[in-house]
Amino acid sequence: MTDSLLSKAATMEIPINSNGDSRSAEDDSLEQGAQIGGSLDEIVGTLPVAMDLQQVMVSGPNLNETSIVSGGYGGAAEGIIPTSSIKDIRSKSRGITPSQSAASRIANQPGNYPAPGMHHSNSNPSLMSEEATKGVAVEKFDTVKKWSINTYKCTKQMFSERFGRGTKTVDLELEAQIDVLRETKLKYERILRLARELTNHFYNMVQTQQALGDTFADLSQKSPELQDEFGYNAETQRLLCKNGETLLGAINFFVSSINTLVNKTMEDTLMTIKTYENARLEFDAYRSDLEELSAGPRDAATMMRIEIAQQQYQIQKDKYERLHSDVTIKLKFLEENKVKVMHKQLLLFHNAISAYFAGNQQQLEQTLRQFNVKLKPPGSDKPSWLEEQ
């Protein structure tokens, strides 16, 4: 009977080996029996403790709170090694401090969240870049979608207007001013082209006069019997060449001013008019779309589409009215600027041409001073001797 009690007590005192010890239960019982001296009374005294241990095993203890027993149950306190100390040793071997391991253990428990200062080591930069790329792609897709819808509506409206099936918003007074501007620009372009041709022809004539004057001067020195006659003609050609250069300066100034008026001022106004016409087409397209939706059934889906169309219509209407005002103001300023510029340039052109062909050199020079036309000194277009080296 004593043997049966001893074996039962030894069996119920089997310690929990959290480190995976491969020793059998019999070896542990023998070792414990040797440590307690084999006394029956002491073995019986350990029965409640063994029963408590069995209850702990049944209730399922937390393995993190178990201890590794080095020796028999009820040994000295210094023989008990907490499991947490072994985990700290393993963390140190991996370069992790006990505080870090404890913090990570707490953060990994259910219901706990990482501290604000902690960063996850599994954050992948490639995933972030992929999400950013997807965001850009979605934004581009939305832009293309909006452009496609707007282009479809405008194309539909344009064909409807050309075939007489659609209505068009027209400001008769403004349209008449735009037509006048386009015709005026064509006529001024013709004036500019002819003035440039005159400049080229007159420049060639001045160069011919200069060459002819140099030839007369050379012959006056080599022909004593015709020295006076060649000399008179050489002086006349030189004077005509000088006056011709002065007239060329006036014509070039005239051409430059007309070019600025036509290709900058008028062109800028026409670009604004083109933007206005595009806005007018978009406005009519969204207006027609709103009218079609309003004439249809009034269910929930249609009412939502009507509300969206009303918002788009209001946006296009504001844009159209703003550009309409801009075009009206620019046309007014352009007309005032055109009258002012052409009055000055036409007076310059007339006085310079009249003074040149009248042979009035003083009147020609006075005309250039009156209109602040500065002539380039002779030979200014030629490179200096230093640049030629």
GROMACS .gro file of N, CA, C and O in nm, residues 188-293:
model
  424
  188TYR      N    1  -0.575   9.503  -9.334
  188TYR     CA    2  -0.449   9.554  -9.277
  188TYR      C    3  -0.332   9.460  -9.307
  188TYR      O    4  -0.218   9.504  -9.321
  189GLU      N    5  -0.360   9.332  -9.315
  189GLU     CA    6  -0.255   9.238  -9.355
  189GLU      C    7  -0.210   9.265  -9.500
  189GLU      O    8  -0.091   9.252  -9.531
  190ARG      N    9  -0.303   9.303  -9.584
  190ARG     CA   10  -0.266   9.338  -9.721
  190ARG      C   11  -0.180   9.465  -9.724
  190ARG      O   12  -0.081   9.472  -9.796
  191ILE      N   13  -0.217   9.567  -9.643
  191ILE     CA   14  -0.135   9.689  -9.633
  191ILE      C   15   0.005   9.655  -9.584
  191ILE      O   16   0.106   9.706  -9.636
  192LEU      N   17   0.014   9.568  -9.486
  192LEU     CA   18   0.144   9.529  -9.432
  192LEU      C   19   0.228   9.457  -9.536
  192LEU      O   20   0.349   9.484  -9.549
  193ARG      N   21   0.168   9.368  -9.611
  193ARG     CA   22   0.243   9.296  -9.715
  193ARG      C   23   0.293   9.391  -9.824
  193ARG      O   24   0.409   9.383  -9.868
  194LEU      N   25   0.209   9.485  -9.869
  194LEU     CA   26   0.251   9.581  -9.972
  194LEU      C   27   0.358   9.676  -9.920
  194LEU      O   28   0.451   9.713  -9.994
  195ALA      N   29   0.346   9.718  -9.795
  195ALA     CA   30   0.447   9.808  -9.738
  195ALA      C   31   0.584   9.737  -9.729
  195ALA      O   32   0.688   9.800  -9.752
  196ARG      N   33   0.583   9.610  -9.699
  196ARG     CA   34   0.709   9.537  -9.695
  196ARG      C   35   0.769   9.522  -9.835
  196ARG      O   36   0.892   9.532  -9.853
  197GLU      N   37   0.682   9.499  -9.932
  197GLU     CA   38   0.734   9.492 -10.069
  197GLU      C   39   0.793   9.627 -10.112
  197GLU      O   40   0.898   9.631 -10.179
  198LEU      N   41   0.725   9.737 -10.077
  198LEU     CA   42   0.778   9.870 -10.109
  198LEU      C   43   0.913   9.892 -10.042
  198LEU      O   44   1.005   9.947 -10.102
  199THR      N   45   0.926   9.847  -9.918
  199THR     CA   46   1.053   9.862  -9.847
  199THR      C   47   1.165   9.786  -9.917
  199THR      O   48   1.276   9.839  -9.933
  200ASN      N   49   1.135   9.663  -9.958
  200ASN     CA   50   1.238   9.585 -10.027
  200ASN      C   51   1.278   9.648 -10.160
  200ASN      O   52   1.399   9.658 -10.192
  201HIS      N   53   1.179   9.693 -10.238
  201HIS     CA   54   1.211   9.756 -10.366
  201HIS      C   55   1.288   9.886 -10.348
  201HIS      O   56   1.385   9.913 -10.421
  202PHE      N   57   1.244   9.967 -10.252
  202PHE     CA   58   1.310  10.094 -10.231
  202PHE      C   59   1.452  10.073 -10.177
  202PHE      O   60   1.544  10.150 -10.211
  203TYR      N   61   1.470   9.971 -10.095
  203TYR     CA   62   1.605   9.942 -10.045
  203TYR      C   63   1.698   9.904 -10.161
  203TYR      O   64   1.814   9.949 -10.167
  204ASN      N   65   1.646   9.823 -10.253
  204ASN     CA   66   1.728   9.788 -10.370
  204ASN      C   67   1.760   9.911 -10.455
  204ASN      O   68   1.872   9.924 -10.509
  205MET      N   69   1.662  10.004 -10.465
  205MET     CA   70   1.687  10.125 -10.542
  205MET      C   71   1.794  10.211 -10.475
  205MET      O   72   1.883  10.267 -10.543
  206VAL      N   73   1.790  10.221 -10.343
  206VAL     CA   74   1.890  10.300 -10.272
  206VAL      C   75   2.028  10.238 -10.288
  206VAL      O   76   2.128  10.310 -10.308
  207GLN      N   77   2.035  10.108 -10.282
  207GLN     CA   78   2.164  10.041 -10.302
  207GLN      C   79   2.216  10.063 -10.444
  207GLN      O   80   2.338  10.083 -10.464
  208THR      N   81   2.124  10.065 -10.539
  208THR     CA   82   2.164  10.092 -10.678
  208THR      C   83   2.213  10.235 -10.694
  208THR      O   84   2.314  10.262 -10.763
  209GLN      N   85   2.145  10.328 -10.629
  209GLN     CA   86   2.188  10.468 -10.636
  209GLN      C   87   2.326  10.487 -10.570
  209GLN      O   88   2.409  10.563 -10.621
  210GLN      N   89   2.347  10.418 -10.462
  210GLN     CA   90   2.478  10.429 -10.398
  210GLN      C   91   2.588  10.373 -10.486
  210GLN      O   92   2.696  10.434 -10.500
  211ALA      N   93   2.561  10.259 -10.549
  211ALA     CA   94   2.662  10.202 -10.639
  211ALA      C   95   2.684  10.292 -10.761
  211ALA      O   96   2.799  10.310 -10.806
  212LEU      N   97   2.575  10.352 -10.811
  212LEU     CA   98   2.589  10.441 -10.925
  212LEU      C   99   2.666  10.566 -10.889
  212LEU      O  100   2.751  10.616 -10.968
  213GLY      N  101   2.641  10.622 -10.771
  213GLY     CA  102   2.717  10.740 -10.727
  213GLY      C  103   2.865  10.709 -10.711
  213GLY      O  104   2.950  10.794 -10.746
  214ASP      N  105   2.900  10.592 -10.657
  214ASP     CA  106   3.041  10.556 -10.644
  214ASP      C  107   3.107  10.541 -10.781
  214ASP      O  108   3.223  10.581 -10.801
  215THR      N  109   3.032  10.489 -10.877
  215THR     CA  110   3.088  10.473 -11.013
  215THR      C  111   3.110  10.609 -11.079
  215THR      O  112   3.214  10.632 -11.144
  216PHE      N  113   3.014  10.700 -11.060
  216PHE     CA  114   3.032  10.835 -11.115
  216PHE      C  115   3.153  10.906 -11.053
  216PHE      O  116   3.230  10.974 -11.123
  217ALA      N  117   3.169  10.891 -10.925
  217ALA     CA  118   3.283  10.954 -10.858
  217ALA      C  119   3.414  10.897 -10.908
  217ALA      O  120   3.513  10.972 -10.927
  218ASP      N  121   3.420  10.770 -10.932
  218ASP     CA  122   3.544  10.709 -10.983
  218ASP      C  123   3.576  10.756 -11.125
  218ASP      O  124   3.693  10.782 -11.159
  219LEU      N  125   3.471  10.766 -11.206
  219LEU     CA  126   3.495  10.810 -11.344
  219LEU      C  127   3.531  10.958 -11.351
  219LEU      O  128   3.602  11.002 -11.444
  220SER      N  129   3.482  11.037 -11.257
  220SER     CA  130   3.518  11.180 -11.258
  220SER      C  131   3.667  11.199 -11.232
  220SER      O  132   3.727  11.297 -11.281
  221GLN      N  133   3.727  11.109 -11.160
  221GLN     CA  134   3.870  11.118 -11.134
  221GLN      C  135   3.953  11.063 -11.249
  221GLN      O  136   4.065  11.107 -11.273
  222LYS      N  137   3.896  10.967 -11.322
  222LYS     CA  138   3.973  10.905 -11.430
  222LYS      C  139   3.942  10.965 -11.568
  222LYS      O  140   4.007  10.928 -11.665
  223SER      N  141   3.842  11.053 -11.574
  223SER     CA  142   3.809  11.116 -11.702
  223SER      C  143   3.816  11.268 -11.686
  223SER      O  144   3.718  11.333 -11.646
  224PRO      N  145   3.932  11.327 -11.711
  224PRO     CA  146   3.945  11.473 -11.691
  224PRO      C  147   3.850  11.553 -11.779
  224PRO      O  148   3.803  11.659 -11.738
  225GLU      N  149   3.823  11.505 -11.900
  225GLU     CA  150   3.738  11.582 -11.990
  225GLU      C  151   3.592  11.583 -11.943
  225GLU      O  152   3.515  11.671 -11.983
  226LEU      N  153   3.547  11.483 -11.860
  226LEU     CA  154   3.410  11.476 -11.808
  226LEU      C  155   3.407  11.480 -11.655
  226LEU      O  156   3.312  11.433 -11.592
  227GLN      N  157   3.506  11.541 -11.602
  227GLN     CA  158   3.517  11.541 -11.456
  227GLN      C  159   3.401  11.614 -11.390
  227GLN      O  160   3.343  11.567 -11.293
  228ASP      N  161   3.360  11.729 -11.441
  228ASP     CA  162   3.252  11.806 -11.381
  228ASP      C  163   3.118  11.735 -11.395
  228ASP      O  164   3.038  11.729 -11.298
  229GLU      N  165   3.091  11.681 -11.514
  229GLU     CA  166   2.964  11.613 -11.535
  229GLU      C  167   2.949  11.489 -11.445
  229GLU      O  168   2.845  11.468 -11.382
  230PHE      N  169   3.054  11.407 -11.441
  230PHE     CA  170   3.050  11.291 -11.352
  230PHE      C  171   3.040  11.335 -11.204
  230PHE      O  172   2.975  11.269 -11.124
  231GLY      N  173   3.103  11.442 -11.172
  231GLY     CA  174   3.099  11.490 -11.034
  231GLY      C  175   2.961  11.535 -10.991
  231GLY      O  176   2.917  11.507 -10.878
  232TYR      N  177   2.889  11.609 -11.083
  232TYR     CA  178   2.753  11.652 -11.050
  232TYR      C  179   2.661  11.532 -11.026
  232TYR      O  180   2.584  11.528 -10.928
  233ASN      N  181   2.668  11.437 -11.117
  233ASN     CA  182   2.582  11.318 -11.103
  233ASN      C  183   2.617  11.235 -10.979
  233ASN      O  184   2.528  11.180 -10.913
  234ALA      N  185   2.745  11.226 -10.948
  234ALA     CA  186   2.785  11.151 -10.828
  234ALA      C  187   2.729  11.218 -10.701
  234ALA      O  188   2.679  11.151 -10.610
  235GLU      N  189   2.734  11.351 -10.697
  235GLU     CA  190   2.682  11.422 -10.581
  235GLU      C  191   2.531  11.407 -10.570
  235GLU      O  192   2.476  11.391 -10.459
  236THR      N  193   2.462  11.410 -10.686
  236THR     CA  194   2.316  11.394 -10.684
  236THR      C  195   2.276  11.256 -10.634
  236THR      O  196   2.184  11.241 -10.552
  237GLN      N  197   2.344  11.152 -10.682
  237GLN     CA  198   2.311  11.016 -10.639
  237GLN      C  199   2.341  10.995 -10.491
  237GLN      O  200   2.267  10.926 -10.421
  238ARG      N  201   2.446  11.056 -10.445
  238ARG     CA  202   2.476  11.045 -10.302
  238ARG      C  203   2.369  11.114 -10.218
  238ARG      O  204   2.329  11.064 -10.112
  239LEU      N  205   2.320  11.229 -10.263
  239LEU     CA  206   2.214  11.298 -10.190
  239LEU      C  207   2.085  11.218 -10.191
  239LEU      O  208   2.016  11.206 -10.088
  240LEU      N  209   2.052  11.159 -10.308
  240LEU     CA  210   1.933  11.076 -10.317
  240LEU      C  211   1.945  10.951 -10.228
  240LEU      O  212   1.847  10.907 -10.167
  241CYS      N  213   2.065  10.897 -10.222
  241CYS     CA  214   2.089  10.779 -10.138
  241CYS      C  215   2.070  10.813  -9.990
  241CYS      O  216   2.009  10.737  -9.914
  242LYS      N  217   2.118  10.932  -9.951
  242LYS     CA  218   2.102  10.973  -9.812
  242LYS      C  219   1.956  10.996  -9.778
  242LYS      O  220   1.906  10.951  -9.674
  243ASN      N  221   1.885  11.066  -9.866
  243ASN     CA  222   1.742  11.088  -9.842
  243ASN      C  223   1.664  10.956  -9.848
  243ASN      O  224   1.565  10.937  -9.776
  244GLY      N  225   1.709  10.866  -9.934
  244GLY     CA  226   1.643  10.735  -9.942
  244GLY      C  227   1.658  10.655  -9.812
  244GLY      O  228   1.564  10.586  -9.769
  245GLU      N  229   1.775  10.662  -9.751
  245GLU     CA  230   1.794  10.595  -9.623
  245GLU      C  231   1.704  10.655  -9.515
  245GLU      O  232   1.650  10.583  -9.430
  246THR      N  233   1.686  10.788  -9.521
  246THR     CA  234   1.595  10.851  -9.426
  246THR      C  235   1.451  10.806  -9.449
  246THR      O  236   1.377  10.777  -9.353
  247LEU      N  237   1.410  10.799  -9.574
  247LEU     CA  238   1.276  10.752  -9.606
  247LEU      C  239   1.258  10.605  -9.567
  247LEU      O  240   1.151  10.565  -9.519
  248LEU      N  241   1.362  10.524  -9.587
  248LEU     CA  242   1.355  10.384  -9.546
  248LEU      C  243   1.332  10.371  -9.395
  248LEU      O  244   1.258  10.282  -9.349
  249GLY      N  245   1.394  10.461  -9.318
  249GLY     CA  246   1.371  10.460  -9.174
  249GLY      C  247   1.225  10.487  -9.140
  249GLY      O  248   1.167  10.422  -9.051
  250ALA      N  249   1.164  10.582  -9.211
  250ALA     CA  250   1.023  10.614  -9.187
  250ALA      C  251   0.932  10.498  -9.228
  250ALA      O  252   0.837  10.462  -9.157
  251ILE      N  253   0.962  10.436  -9.342
  251ILE     CA  254   0.879  10.323  -9.389
  251ILE      C  255   0.893  10.202  -9.295
  251ILE      O  256   0.795  10.132  -9.266
  252ASN      N  257   1.015  10.178  -9.250
  252ASN     CA  258   1.036  10.065  -9.157
  252ASN      C  259   0.958  10.086  -9.026
  252ASN      O  260   0.903   9.992  -8.970
  253PHE      N  261   0.955  10.211  -8.978
  253PHE     CA  262   0.878  10.242  -8.859
  253PHE      C  263   0.729  10.220  -8.884
  253PHE      O  264   0.657  10.167  -8.798
  254PHE      N  265   0.683  10.257  -9.001
  254PHE     CA  266   0.544  10.236  -9.038
  254PHE      C  267   0.511  10.086  -9.043
  254PHE      O  268   0.407  10.041  -8.991
  255VAL      N  269   0.599  10.009  -9.105
  255VAL     CA  270   0.577   9.863  -9.115
  255VAL      C  271   0.577   9.798  -8.977
  255VAL      O  272   0.494   9.711  -8.947
  256SER      N  273   0.669   9.839  -8.890
  256SER     CA  274   0.676   9.781  -8.756
  256SER      C  275   0.549   9.810  -8.676
  256SER      O  276   0.497   9.721  -8.605
  257SER      N  277   0.497   9.930  -8.686
  257SER     CA  278   0.376   9.965  -8.612
  257SER      C  279   0.254   9.888  -8.664
  257SER      O  280   0.172   9.838  -8.585
  258ILE      N  281   0.243   9.877  -8.796
  258ILE     CA  282   0.131   9.801  -8.853
  258ILE      C  283   0.141   9.653  -8.815
  258ILE      O  284   0.041   9.587  -8.785
  259ASN      N  285   0.262   9.599  -8.814
  259ASN     CA  286   0.282   9.459  -8.777
  259ASN      C  287   0.239   9.435  -8.632
  259ASN      O  288   0.176   9.332  -8.600
  260THR      N  289   0.273   9.527  -8.542
  260THR     CA  290   0.232   9.513  -8.402
  260THR      C  291   0.080   9.519  -8.389
  260THR      O  292   0.020   9.442  -8.313
  261LEU      N  293   0.019   9.609  -8.462
  261LEU     CA  294  -0.126   9.623  -8.455
  261LEU      C  295  -0.197   9.498  -8.508
  261LEU      O  296  -0.295   9.452  -8.447
  262VAL      N  297  -0.147   9.442  -8.616
  262VAL     CA  298  -0.216   9.329  -8.680
  262VAL      C  299  -0.187   9.198  -8.609
  262VAL      O  300  -0.279   9.122  -8.575
  263ASN      N  301  -0.060   9.168  -8.588
  263ASN     CA  302  -0.020   9.036  -8.541
  263ASN      C  303  -0.014   9.023  -8.389
  263ASN      O  304   0.009   8.911  -8.339
  264LYS      N  305  -0.031   9.131  -8.316
  264LYS     CA  306  -0.031   9.122  -8.171
  264LYS      C  307  -0.164   9.171  -8.112
  264LYS      O  308  -0.233   9.095  -8.043
  265THR      N  309  -0.198   9.296  -8.140
  265THR     CA  310  -0.319   9.351  -8.078
  265THR      C  311  -0.445   9.285  -8.132
  265THR      O  312  -0.530   9.236  -8.056
  266MET      N  313  -0.459   9.284  -8.266
  266MET     CA  314  -0.577   9.221  -8.325
  266MET      C  315  -0.579   9.070  -8.300
  266MET      O  316  -0.686   9.012  -8.274
  267GLU      N  317  -0.464   9.007  -8.307
  267GLU     CA  318  -0.458   8.862  -8.286
  267GLU      C  319  -0.496   8.825  -8.143
  267GLU      O  320  -0.564   8.724  -8.121
  268ASP      N  321  -0.455   8.906  -8.049
  268ASP     CA  322  -0.493   8.880  -7.909
  268ASP      C  323  -0.644   8.890  -7.891
  268ASP      O  324  -0.706   8.807  -7.822
  269THR      N  325  -0.705   8.989  -7.954
  269THR     CA  326  -0.851   9.002  -7.945
  269THR      C  327  -0.921   8.887  -8.013
  269THR      O  328  -1.022   8.834  -7.962
  270LEU      N  329  -0.868   8.840  -8.126
  270LEU     CA  330  -0.929   8.727  -8.196
  270LEU      C  331  -0.915   8.597  -8.117
  270LEU      O  332  -1.003   8.510  -8.123
  271MET      N  333  -0.807   8.582  -8.043
  271MET     CA  334  -0.793   8.464  -7.957
  271MET      C  335  -0.897   8.464  -7.845
  271MET      O  336  -0.956   8.360  -7.812
  272THR      N  337  -0.923   8.581  -7.790
  272THR     CA  338  -1.029   8.592  -7.689
  272THR      C  339  -1.165   8.563  -7.751
  272THR      O  340  -1.250   8.498  -7.688
  273ILE      N  341  -1.185   8.608  -7.874
  273ILE     CA  342  -1.311   8.580  -7.943
  273ILE      C  343  -1.327   8.430  -7.968
  273ILE      O  344  -1.437   8.374  -7.954
  274LYS      N  345  -1.219   8.362  -8.002
  274LYS     CA  346  -1.225   8.217  -8.024
  274LYS      C  347  -1.262   8.144  -7.895
  274LYS      O  348  -1.344   8.050  -7.895
  275THR      N  349  -1.202   8.187  -7.784
  275THR     CA  350  -1.237   8.127  -7.654
  275THR      C  351  -1.384   8.154  -7.621
  275THR      O  352  -1.454   8.067  -7.567
  276TYR      N  353  -1.430   8.273  -7.654
  276TYR     CA  354  -1.571   8.308  -7.630
  276TYR      C  355  -1.664   8.220  -7.714
  276TYR      O  356  -1.768   8.173  -7.663
  277GLU      N  357  -1.629   8.196  -7.838
  277GLU     CA  358  -1.713   8.112  -7.924
  277GLU      C  359  -1.718   7.968  -7.874
  277GLU      O  360  -1.822   7.902  -7.882
  278ASN      N  361  -1.606   7.917  -7.825
  278ASN     CA  362  -1.606   7.782  -7.768
  278ASN      C  363  -1.694   7.776  -7.643
  278ASN      O  364  -1.767   7.678  -7.621
  279ALA      N  365  -1.686   7.880  -7.560
  279ALA     CA  366  -1.771   7.885  -7.441
  279ALA      C  367  -1.919   7.895  -7.479
  279ALA      O  368  -2.005   7.836  -7.411
  280ARG      N  369  -1.948   7.968  -7.585
  280ARG     CA  370  -2.087   7.977  -7.631
  280ARG      C  371  -2.139   7.841  -7.678
  280ARG      O  372  -2.253   7.801  -7.646
  281LEU      N  373  -2.052   7.765  -7.748
  281LEU     CA  374  -2.092   7.631  -7.794
  281LEU      C  375  -2.116   7.537  -7.676
  281LEU      O  376  -2.215   7.461  -7.673
  282GLU      N  377  -2.029   7.541  -7.576
  282GLU     CA  378  -2.048   7.458  -7.456
  282GLU      C  379  -2.175   7.499  -7.381
  282GLU      O  380  -2.250   7.413  -7.333
  283PHE      N  381  -2.199   7.628  -7.373
  283PHE     CA  382  -2.319   7.676  -7.304
  283PHE      C  383  -2.446   7.625  -7.371
  283PHE      O  384  -2.538   7.575  -7.306
  284ASP      N  385  -2.450   7.635  -7.505
  284ASP     CA  386  -2.567   7.586  -7.578
  284ASP      C  387  -2.581   7.434  -7.568
  284ASP      O  388  -2.693   7.381  -7.565
  285ALA      N  389  -2.467   7.363  -7.564
  285ALA     CA  390  -2.473   7.217  -7.553
  285ALA      C  391  -2.534   7.174  -7.420
  285ALA      O  392  -2.623   7.088  -7.414
  286TYR      N  393  -2.490   7.235  -7.310
  286TYR     CA  394  -2.546   7.200  -7.179
  286TYR      C  395  -2.688   7.253  -7.163
  286TYR      O  396  -2.768   7.194  -7.090
  287ARG      N  397  -2.718   7.363  -7.229
  287ARG     CA  398  -2.855   7.413  -7.224
  287ARG      C  399  -2.950   7.317  -7.295
  287ARG      O  400  -3.059   7.285  -7.243
  288SER      N  401  -2.908   7.267  -7.412
  288SER     CA  402  -2.992   7.171  -7.485
  288SER      C  403  -3.007   7.042  -7.406
  288SER      O  404  -3.116   6.981  -7.404
  289ASP      N  405  -2.899   6.998  -7.339
  289ASP     CA  406  -2.906   6.877  -7.258
  289ASP      C  407  -3.005   6.894  -7.143
  289ASP      O  408  -3.084   6.804  -7.113
  290LEU      N  409  -3.002   7.011  -7.079
  290LEU     CA  410  -3.096   7.037  -6.970
  290LEU      C  411  -3.240   7.042  -7.019
  290LEU      O  412  -3.332   6.991  -6.952
  291GLU      N  413  -3.262   7.100  -7.137
  291GLU     CA  414  -3.397   7.107  -7.192
  291GLU      C  415  -3.451   6.968  -7.225
  291GLU      O  416  -3.569   6.939  -7.203
  292GLU      N  417  -3.364   6.881  -7.279
  292GLU     CA  418  -3.408   6.745  -7.310
  292GLU      C  419  -3.443   6.666  -7.184
  292GLU      O  420  -3.544   6.593  -7.181
  293LEU      N  421  -3.362   6.682  -7.078
  293LEU     CA  422  -3.393   6.611  -6.954
  293LEU      C  423  -3.520   6.664  -6.889
  293LEU      O  424  -3.599   6.588  -6.832
   0.00000   0.00000   0.00000
